[in-house]
mmCIF file of C-alpha atoms in Angstrom:
data_model
loop_
_atom_site.group_PDB
_atom_site.id
_atom_site.type_symbol
_atom_site.label_atom_id
_atom_site.label_comp_id
_atom_site.label_asym_id
_atom_site.label_seq_id
_atom_site.Cartn_x
_atom_site.Cartn_y
_atom_site.Cartn_z
ATOM 1 C CA PRO A 15 56.238 -173.887 -70.708
ATOM 2 C CA MET A 16 57.952 -171.456 -73.123
ATOM 3 C CA PRO A 17 61.453 -171.719 -71.442
ATOM 4 C CA HIS A 18 61.188 -175.520 -71.688
ATOM 5 C CA ILE A 19 60.468 -175.339 -75.416
ATOM 6 C CA ARG A 20 63.456 -173.020 -75.945
ATOM 7 C CA SER A 21 65.687 -175.373 -73.955
ATOM 8 C CA LEU A 22 64.421 -178.339 -75.952
ATOM 9 C CA LEU A 23 65.006 -176.527 -79.260
ATOM 10 C CA LEU A 24 68.521 -175.483 -78.190
ATOM 11 C CA ALA A 25 69.372 -179.035 -77.100
ATOM 12 C CA SER A 26 68.037 -180.418 -80.419
ATOM 13 C CA LEU A 27 70.141 -177.925 -82.368
ATOM 14 C CA LEU A 28 73.308 -178.807 -80.420
ATOM 15 C CA VAL A 29 72.764 -182.542 -80.889
ATOM 16 C CA SER A 30 72.154 -182.125 -84.623
ATOM 17 C CA VAL A 31 75.462 -180.257 -85.199
ATOM 18 C CA ALA A 32 77.624 -182.263 -82.769
ATOM 19 C CA ALA A 33 80.242 -184.505 -84.377
ATOM 20 C CA PRO A 34 79.507 -188.218 -83.968
ATOM 21 C CA ALA A 35 81.681 -190.192 -81.583
ATOM 22 C CA TYR A 36 84.179 -192.424 -83.388
ATOM 23 C CA ALA A 37 86.412 -195.180 -82.066
ATOM 24 C CA ASP A 38 87.889 -198.346 -83.487
ATOM 25 C CA PHE A 39 89.536 -201.624 -82.564
ATOM 26 C CA THR A 40 91.847 -203.634 -84.842
ATOM 27 C CA PHE A 41 93.134 -207.169 -84.333
ATOM 28 C CA ILE A 42 96.550 -207.376 -86.059
ATOM 29 C CA VAL A 43 98.277 -210.335 -87.753
ATOM 30 C CA GLY A 44 101.424 -209.845 -89.822
ATOM 31 C CA SER A 45 105.188 -210.164 -89.936
ATOM 32 C CA ASN A 46 108.317 -208.348 -88.760
ATOM 33 C CA ARG A 47 111.636 -208.296 -90.653
ATOM 34 C CA PRO A 48 114.711 -208.568 -90.235
ATOM 35 C CA PRO A 49 116.435 -210.908 -89.919
ATOM 36 C CA ASP A 50 113.785 -213.379 -90.972
ATOM 37 C CA SER A 51 110.051 -213.018 -91.395
ATOM 38 C CA LYS A 52 108.541 -213.396 -87.918
ATOM 39 C CA ALA A 53 104.822 -213.732 -87.252
ATOM 40 C CA VAL A 54 103.501 -210.813 -85.220
ATOM 41 C CA GLU A 55 100.149 -210.452 -83.470
ATOM 42 C CA GLY A 56 98.581 -207.597 -81.589
ATOM 43 C CA PHE A 57 95.825 -205.039 -81.481
ATOM 44 C CA SER A 58 95.209 -201.344 -81.723
ATOM 45 C CA ILE A 59 92.512 -199.170 -80.238
ATOM 46 C CA GLY A 60 91.942 -195.567 -81.123
ATOM 47 C CA GLY A 61 89.619 -192.877 -82.220
ATOM 48 C CA GLY A 62 89.200 -189.725 -84.194
ATOM 49 C CA GLY A 63 88.258 -188.617 -87.652
ATOM 50 C CA MET A 64 90.584 -187.198 -90.264
ATOM 51 C CA ILE A 65 93.237 -186.878 -87.546
ATOM 52 C CA ALA A 66 93.112 -189.864 -85.212
ATOM 53 C CA MET A 67 95.106 -191.289 -82.317
ATOM 54 C CA GLU A 68 95.698 -194.951 -81.533
ATOM 55 C CA PHE A 69 97.474 -197.168 -79.049
ATOM 56 C CA GLU A 70 99.065 -200.251 -80.588
ATOM 57 C CA TYR A 71 100.435 -203.386 -78.942
ATOM 58 C CA ALA A 72 102.316 -205.960 -81.047
ATOM 59 C CA ASN A 73 104.370 -209.028 -80.170
ATOM 60 C CA ASN A 74 106.366 -211.742 -81.880
ATOM 61 C CA SER A 75 108.096 -214.586 -80.084
ATOM 62 C CA GLU A 76 111.788 -215.384 -80.250
ATOM 63 C CA ASN A 77 113.210 -218.282 -82.258
ATOM 64 C CA LEU A 78 116.493 -219.546 -80.805
ATOM 65 C CA ASP A 79 117.146 -221.948 -83.716
ATOM 66 C CA LYS A 80 117.080 -219.131 -86.285
ATOM 67 C CA VAL A 81 118.606 -216.560 -83.855
ATOM 68 C CA VAL A 82 115.537 -214.340 -84.201
ATOM 69 C CA PRO A 83 114.734 -212.146 -81.199
ATOM 70 C CA GLY A 84 111.256 -211.658 -79.810
ATOM 71 C CA LEU A 85 109.974 -208.102 -80.046
ATOM 72 C CA ARG A 86 107.161 -206.552 -78.030
ATOM 73 C CA THR A 87 106.100 -202.972 -78.806
ATOM 74 C CA PHE A 88 103.753 -200.491 -77.140
ATOM 75 C CA MET A 89 103.222 -197.497 -79.441
ATOM 76 C CA GLY A 90 101.113 -194.367 -79.393
ATOM 77 C CA ASN A 91 100.424 -193.177 -82.947
ATOM 78 C CA MET A 92 98.794 -190.329 -84.804
ATOM 79 C CA LEU A 93 97.021 -191.108 -88.082
ATOM 80 C CA VAL A 94 96.100 -188.656 -90.812
ATOM 81 C CA GLN A 95 93.470 -190.215 -93.039
ATOM 82 C CA THR A 96 90.993 -189.228 -95.685
ATOM 83 C CA PRO A 97 87.550 -188.587 -94.188
ATOM 84 C CA PHE A 98 85.996 -190.792 -96.886
ATOM 85 C CA ALA A 99 86.896 -193.754 -99.084
ATOM 86 C CA VAL A 100 88.740 -193.131 -102.354
ATOM 87 C CA ALA A 101 87.986 -195.866 -104.921
ATOM 88 C CA GLY A 102 86.765 -198.039 -102.034
ATOM 89 C CA PHE A 103 89.872 -197.491 -99.858
ATOM 90 C CA GLN A 104 90.562 -195.069 -97.021
ATOM 91 C CA PRO A 105 94.315 -194.322 -97.134
ATOM 92 C CA TYR A 106 96.239 -193.063 -94.125
ATOM 93 C CA ALA A 107 99.714 -192.147 -92.957
ATOM 94 C CA THR A 108 100.866 -192.738 -89.391
ATOM 95 C CA ALA A 109 103.734 -191.895 -87.061
ATOM 96 C CA GLY A 110 104.283 -192.498 -83.379
ATOM 97 C CA LEU A 111 106.552 -193.382 -80.546
ATOM 98 C CA GLY A 112 106.587 -195.776 -77.670
ATOM 99 C CA TYR A 113 108.436 -198.476 -75.817
ATOM 100 C CA TYR A 114 109.863 -201.798 -76.953
ATOM 101 C CA ARG A 115 111.418 -204.909 -75.442
ATOM 102 C CA GLU A 116 113.631 -207.191 -77.513
ATOM 103 C CA ARG A 117 114.607 -210.594 -76.148
ATOM 104 C CA LEU A 118 116.761 -213.480 -77.362
ATOM 105 C CA ASP A 119 117.752 -216.135 -74.820
ATOM 106 C CA THR A 120 119.681 -214.175 -72.132
ATOM 107 C CA HIS A 121 119.920 -210.973 -74.218
ATOM 108 C CA GLN A 122 117.307 -208.376 -73.386
ATOM 109 C CA GLU A 123 117.088 -204.759 -74.546
ATOM 110 C CA SER A 124 114.394 -202.216 -73.772
ATOM 111 C CA GLY A 125 114.030 -198.641 -74.853
ATOM 112 C CA PHE A 126 112.136 -196.087 -76.843
ATOM 113 C CA GLY A 127 111.153 -196.583 -80.434
ATOM 114 C CA PHE A 128 109.684 -194.535 -83.245
ATOM 115 C CA ASN A 129 107.537 -195.716 -86.124
ATOM 116 C CA SER A 130 106.089 -194.341 -89.327
ATOM 117 C CA GLY A 131 104.095 -195.908 -92.098
ATOM 118 C CA VAL A 132 101.155 -195.961 -94.456
ATOM 119 C CA GLY A 133 98.082 -198.081 -94.878
ATOM 120 C CA VAL A 134 94.554 -198.429 -96.182
ATOM 121 C CA LYS A 135 91.221 -199.474 -94.751
ATOM 122 C CA THR A 136 88.362 -200.868 -96.794
ATOM 123 C CA LYS A 137 84.817 -201.576 -95.723
ATOM 124 C CA VAL A 138 83.551 -205.153 -95.710
ATOM 125 C CA PHE A 139 80.035 -204.472 -94.365
ATOM 126 C CA GLY A 140 78.533 -202.324 -91.625
ATOM 127 C CA PRO A 141 81.239 -201.256 -89.167
ATOM 128 C CA LEU A 142 83.562 -204.132 -90.190
ATOM 129 C CA MET A 143 86.638 -203.164 -92.210
ATOM 130 C CA VAL A 144 89.915 -204.736 -93.293
ATOM 131 C CA ARG A 145 93.132 -202.810 -92.677
ATOM 132 C CA VAL A 146 96.520 -203.320 -94.366
ATOM 133 C CA ASP A 147 99.523 -201.489 -92.930
ATOM 134 C CA TYR A 148 103.282 -201.083 -93.527
ATOM 135 C CA ARG A 149 105.500 -199.552 -90.830
ATOM 136 C CA VAL A 150 109.167 -198.941 -90.221
ATOM 137 C CA LEU A 151 110.196 -199.089 -86.560
ATOM 138 C CA LYS A 152 113.413 -197.400 -85.405
ATOM 139 C CA LEU A 153 114.508 -198.840 -82.062
ATOM 140 C CA ARG A 154 116.831 -196.777 -79.848
ATOM 141 C CA GLY A 155 119.451 -198.206 -77.515
ATOM 142 C CA GLU A 156 121.343 -201.362 -78.462
ATOM 143 C CA PRO A 157 118.833 -203.789 -79.970
ATOM 144 C CA LEU A 158 120.087 -206.630 -82.165
ATOM 145 C CA PHE A 159 118.058 -205.101 -85.024
ATOM 146 C CA GLY A 160 117.604 -201.321 -84.831
ATOM 147 C CA THR A 161 115.313 -201.071 -87.858
ATOM 148 C CA VAL A 162 112.299 -203.364 -88.170
ATOM 149 C CA HIS A 163 109.850 -203.473 -91.081
ATOM 150 C CA ARG A 164 106.337 -204.561 -90.172
ATOM 151 C CA VAL A 165 103.583 -205.532 -92.590
ATOM 152 C CA TYR A 166 100.222 -206.555 -91.225
ATOM 153 C CA SER A 167 96.575 -206.891 -91.978
ATOM 154 C CA GLY A 168 93.820 -206.661 -89.493
ATOM 155 C CA VAL A 169 90.135 -206.940 -88.867
ATOM 156 C CA HIS A 170 89.033 -203.411 -88.049
ATOM 157 C CA LEU A 171 85.806 -202.650 -86.184
ATOM 158 C CA ALA A 172 84.619 -199.030 -86.109
ATOM 159 C CA PHE A 173 82.061 -198.008 -83.495
#
């Protein structure tokens, strides 16, 4: 009986000091520029605390009339964020790299891209948050637009 009590006490101690699991999912809606503001949609999924990782997928369709290429990105990012809200907002900075595909009619370019940016999250209620983000994407290779500015907001669910 005594070894069982010790094991139970040790397990209770380990559980009480273990860091809680943290993950999140964000549905993204925003716009890419240049050459013209293009609606972009996507999602991100990630996890971590003050230093977090995320995978982000974003896509906007091409517009042949305005000569605006479609852009699809797959990025892995690292976020550094405050562990708590400051004046109701949790600011963060992010940087990452990944793969992109740009397409306009018969033109198609694929390659590696880098991104960096800043953003904030704010709690709505429970695990539901709103996220606002600004990023600069640098696309390698020969895309029609090598630098893309992305602004988006998203519904962010932490679990």
